[in-house]
Amino acid sequence: MKVFRHTYSVLNDLASSIAFCRLGAAAVEFALLVPIIMFGLTGVADYGMGTFRRMELASAARSGSQYAIYNGTNTTAANITAIQDVVVASTNAGLTTADVAAVESYACDDGTSISDPSTDTCADSGSIQYYMTITITQTYTYLLWAGTKNFSITVKVRTS
């Protein structure tokens, strides 16, 4: 009978120590939380990459507008293509010239729009102002969720 009591006592002590042992609890909790934390951090990184892409596109549009200002009122097809090429070359965002539109517009000093500066005149002998509008459109695909974001960046500058 003593053998059974002793065995029972040893097993009871062992079971009690295992049941209330806290060794490894932190490791188990950490293992359960790591996937959740990593998913959240990946989402933050994905959002950050989308924001960075938008900033790249805005910078490329500004580069195109600087080129347009430098070249003034030269609105030949070659100059429009050159503006598109400058925008595409100024970023690594995967742009093509099809993603970039450069359109010239005209207005009088008082803000009245005109369609053709060679035939239209401004009231009160005002001067004609030339504007270049550069628009970049690109779709960004997120890594984590099945969604896309359409970026459209527009910069309008006065070229004369």
mmCIF file of C-alpha atoms in Angstrom:
data_model
loop_
_atom_site.group_PDB
_atom_site.id
_atom_site.type_symbol
_atom_site.label_atom_id
_atom_site.label_comp_id
_atom_site.label_asym_id
_atom_site.label_seq_id
_atom_site.Cartn_x
_atom_site.Cartn_y
_atom_site.Cartn_z
ATOM 1 C CA MET A 1 0.000 0.000 0.000
ATOM 2 C CA LYS A 2 2.899 2.312 0.705
ATOM 3 C CA VAL A 3 4.052 1.931 -2.887
ATOM 4 C CA PHE A 4 0.695 3.090 -4.192
ATOM 5 C CA ARG A 5 0.593 6.041 -1.827
ATOM 6 C CA HIS A 6 4.072 7.060 -2.799
ATOM 7 C CA THR A 7 3.336 6.673 -6.531
ATOM 8 C CA TYR A 8 0.067 8.571 -6.136
ATOM 9 C CA SER A 9 1.840 11.324 -4.256
ATOM 10 C CA VAL A 10 4.559 11.631 -6.893
ATOM 11 C CA LEU A 11 2.045 11.674 -9.757
ATOM 12 C CA ASN A 12 -0.150 14.175 -7.934
ATOM 13 C CA ASP A 13 2.812 16.483 -7.346
ATOM 14 C CA LEU A 14 3.883 16.149 -10.987
ATOM 15 C CA ALA A 15 0.380 16.892 -12.292
ATOM 16 C CA SER A 16 0.069 19.895 -10.006
ATOM 17 C CA SER A 17 3.403 21.301 -11.109
ATOM 18 C CA ILE A 18 2.553 20.856 -14.800
ATOM 19 C CA ALA A 19 -0.920 22.353 -14.439
ATOM 20 C CA PHE A 20 0.290 25.509 -12.726
ATOM 21 C CA CYS A 21 3.615 25.870 -14.500
ATOM 22 C CA ARG A 22 4.050 29.216 -16.263
ATOM 23 C CA LEU A 23 7.224 28.283 -18.111
ATOM 24 C CA GLY A 24 6.680 28.789 -21.831
ATOM 25 C CA ALA A 25 3.441 30.761 -21.493
ATOM 26 C CA ALA A 26 5.060 33.875 -22.930
ATOM 27 C CA ALA A 27 6.435 31.889 -25.853
ATOM 28 C CA VAL A 28 2.997 30.470 -26.640
ATOM 29 C CA GLU A 29 1.370 33.909 -26.425
ATOM 30 C CA PHE A 30 4.090 35.351 -28.633
ATOM 31 C CA ALA A 31 3.594 32.561 -31.184
ATOM 32 C CA LEU A 32 -0.133 33.306 -31.272
ATOM 33 C CA LEU A 33 0.341 37.071 -31.685
ATOM 34 C CA VAL A 34 3.136 37.089 -34.279
ATOM 35 C CA PRO A 35 0.885 36.347 -37.303
ATOM 36 C CA ILE A 36 -1.542 39.089 -36.280
ATOM 37 C CA ILE A 37 1.245 41.615 -35.745
ATOM 38 C CA MET A 38 2.936 40.685 -39.034
ATOM 39 C CA PHE A 39 -0.337 40.990 -40.945
ATOM 40 C CA GLY A 40 -0.846 44.459 -39.490
ATOM 41 C CA LEU A 41 2.706 45.543 -40.276
ATOM 42 C CA THR A 42 2.398 44.218 -43.813
ATOM 43 C CA GLY A 43 -0.777 46.254 -44.252
ATOM 44 C CA VAL A 44 0.963 49.389 -43.022
ATOM 45 C CA ALA A 45 3.875 48.731 -45.390
ATOM 46 C CA ASP A 46 1.474 48.149 -48.292
ATOM 47 C CA TYR A 47 -0.333 51.424 -47.602
ATOM 48 C CA GLY A 48 3.036 53.162 -47.348
ATOM 49 C CA MET A 49 4.107 51.813 -50.736
ATOM 50 C CA GLY A 50 0.887 53.142 -52.276
ATOM 51 C CA THR A 51 1.498 56.553 -50.729
ATOM 52 C CA PHE A 52 5.075 56.511 -51.996
ATOM 53 C CA ARG A 53 3.819 55.672 -55.514
ATOM 54 C CA ARG A 54 1.481 58.668 -55.409
ATOM 55 C CA MET A 55 4.359 60.908 -54.321
ATOM 56 C CA GLU A 56 6.490 59.571 -57.190
ATOM 57 C CA LEU A 57 3.746 60.392 -59.682
ATOM 58 C CA ALA A 58 3.341 63.905 -58.271
ATOM 59 C CA SER A 59 7.087 64.457 -58.576
ATOM 60 C CA ALA A 60 7.037 63.226 -62.177
ATOM 61 C CA ALA A 61 4.184 65.622 -62.991
ATOM 62 C CA ARG A 62 6.192 68.498 -61.507
ATOM 63 C CA SER A 63 9.174 67.508 -63.661
ATOM 64 C CA GLY A 64 6.984 67.668 -66.741
ATOM 65 C CA SER A 65 5.622 71.059 -65.707
ATOM 66 C CA GLN A 66 9.158 72.419 -65.252
ATOM 67 C CA TYR A 67 10.002 71.240 -68.751
ATOM 68 C CA ALA A 68 6.838 72.917 -70.072
ATOM 69 C CA ILE A 69 7.734 76.200 -68.349
ATOM 70 C CA TYR A 70 11.245 76.064 -69.770
ATOM 71 C CA ASN A 71 9.958 75.538 -73.323
ATOM 72 C CA GLY A 72 7.289 78.253 -73.099
ATOM 73 C CA THR A 73 4.567 78.332 -75.721
ATOM 74 C CA ASN A 74 6.045 75.668 -77.981
ATOM 75 C CA THR A 75 3.003 73.422 -78.444
ATOM 76 C CA THR A 76 4.135 71.295 -81.319
ATOM 77 C CA ALA A 77 3.393 67.594 -81.210
ATOM 78 C CA ALA A 78 7.110 66.975 -80.695
ATOM 79 C CA ASN A 79 7.120 69.190 -77.588
ATOM 80 C CA ILE A 80 4.033 67.455 -76.158
ATOM 81 C CA THR A 81 5.771 64.112 -76.741
ATOM 82 C CA ALA A 82 8.936 65.493 -75.130
ATOM 83 C CA ILE A 83 6.927 66.516 -72.041
ATOM 84 C CA GLN A 84 5.483 63.004 -71.840
ATOM 85 C CA ASP A 85 8.962 61.512 -72.208
ATOM 86 C CA VAL A 86 10.314 63.740 -69.419
ATOM 87 C CA VAL A 87 7.508 62.616 -67.110
ATOM 88 C CA VAL A 88 8.064 58.927 -67.907
ATOM 89 C CA ALA A 89 11.853 59.207 -67.526
ATOM 90 C CA SER A 90 11.681 61.047 -64.199
ATOM 91 C CA THR A 91 10.241 58.115 -62.245
ATOM 92 C CA ASN A 92 10.571 54.365 -61.807
ATOM 93 C CA ALA A 93 6.826 53.975 -61.284
ATOM 94 C CA GLY A 94 6.308 52.028 -64.501
ATOM 95 C CA LEU A 95 4.686 54.871 -66.432
ATOM 96 C CA THR A 96 4.174 54.843 -70.179
ATOM 97 C CA THR A 97 3.416 57.798 -72.417
ATOM 98 C CA ALA A 98 -0.171 56.530 -72.582
ATOM 99 C CA ASP A 99 -0.459 57.293 -68.833
ATOM 100 C CA VAL A 100 0.546 60.932 -69.377
ATOM 101 C CA ALA A 101 -1.578 63.624 -71.014
ATOM 102 C CA ALA A 102 -0.270 67.113 -71.746
ATOM 103 C CA VAL A 103 -2.826 69.671 -72.924
ATOM 104 C CA GLU A 104 -2.302 73.355 -73.570
ATOM 105 C CA SER A 105 -5.029 75.875 -72.807
ATOM 106 C CA TYR A 106 -5.312 79.630 -73.225
ATOM 107 C CA ALA A 107 -6.923 82.439 -71.264
ATOM 108 C CA CYS A 108 -7.025 86.206 -71.179
ATOM 109 C CA ASP A 109 -5.760 88.346 -68.322
ATOM 110 C CA ASP A 110 -9.279 88.540 -66.903
ATOM 111 C CA GLY A 111 -9.599 84.729 -66.816
ATOM 112 C CA THR A 112 -11.754 84.340 -69.922
ATOM 113 C CA SER A 113 -10.884 81.144 -71.765
ATOM 114 C CA ILE A 114 -10.124 81.250 -75.455
ATOM 115 C CA SER A 115 -9.759 78.350 -77.841
ATOM 116 C CA ASP A 116 -7.204 79.587 -80.395
ATOM 117 C CA PRO A 117 -4.670 82.296 -79.599
ATOM 118 C CA SER A 118 -3.940 82.924 -83.279
ATOM 119 C CA THR A 119 -7.517 83.989 -84.078
ATOM 120 C CA ASP A 120 -9.127 84.941 -80.752
ATOM 121 C CA THR A 121 -8.403 88.224 -79.029
ATOM 122 C CA CYS A 122 -8.839 89.418 -75.495
ATOM 123 C CA ALA A 123 -11.089 92.291 -74.466
ATOM 124 C CA ASP A 124 -9.410 95.590 -73.596
ATOM 125 C CA SER A 125 -6.288 94.519 -75.512
ATOM 126 C CA GLY A 126 -5.344 92.117 -72.726
ATOM 127 C CA SER A 127 -2.591 89.619 -73.256
ATOM 128 C CA ILE A 128 -3.109 85.935 -73.882
ATOM 129 C CA GLN A 129 -1.742 83.574 -71.251
ATOM 130 C CA TYR A 130 -0.656 80.042 -72.098
ATOM 131 C CA TYR A 131 -1.177 77.159 -69.664
ATOM 132 C CA MET A 132 -0.007 73.565 -69.777
ATOM 133 C CA THR A 133 -2.002 70.919 -67.914
ATOM 134 C CA ILE A 134 -0.208 67.645 -67.281
ATOM 135 C CA THR A 135 -2.287 64.722 -66.043
ATOM 136 C CA ILE A 136 -0.893 61.367 -64.965
ATOM 137 C CA THR A 137 -3.213 58.420 -64.366
ATOM 138 C CA GLN A 138 -2.095 55.056 -63.042
ATOM 139 C CA THR A 139 -3.709 52.157 -61.212
ATOM 140 C CA TYR A 140 -1.941 50.810 -58.126
ATOM 141 C CA THR A 141 -2.665 47.233 -57.032
ATOM 142 C CA TYR A 142 -2.358 46.539 -53.318
ATOM 143 C CA LEU A 143 -0.472 43.474 -52.128
ATOM 144 C CA LEU A 144 -2.724 42.326 -49.278
ATOM 145 C CA TRP A 145 -6.285 43.040 -50.201
ATOM 146 C CA ALA A 146 -7.905 42.551 -53.568
ATOM 147 C CA GLY A 147 -8.226 46.212 -54.297
ATOM 148 C CA THR A 148 -6.766 48.830 -56.559
ATOM 149 C CA LYS A 149 -6.347 52.558 -56.245
ATOM 150 C CA ASN A 150 -6.577 54.856 -59.243
ATOM 151 C CA PHE A 151 -4.113 57.699 -58.936
ATOM 152 C CA SER A 152 -4.749 60.812 -60.989
ATOM 153 C CA ILE A 153 -2.264 63.642 -60.601
ATOM 154 C CA THR A 154 -2.872 66.957 -62.375
ATOM 155 C CA VAL A 155 -0.496 69.900 -62.539
ATOM 156 C CA LYS A 156 -1.384 73.123 -64.337
ATOM 157 C CA VAL A 157 1.290 75.751 -64.951
ATOM 158 C CA ARG A 158 1.441 79.021 -66.811
ATOM 159 C CA THR A 159 3.979 78.794 -69.603
ATOM 160 C CA SER A 160 3.918 82.457 -70.665
#
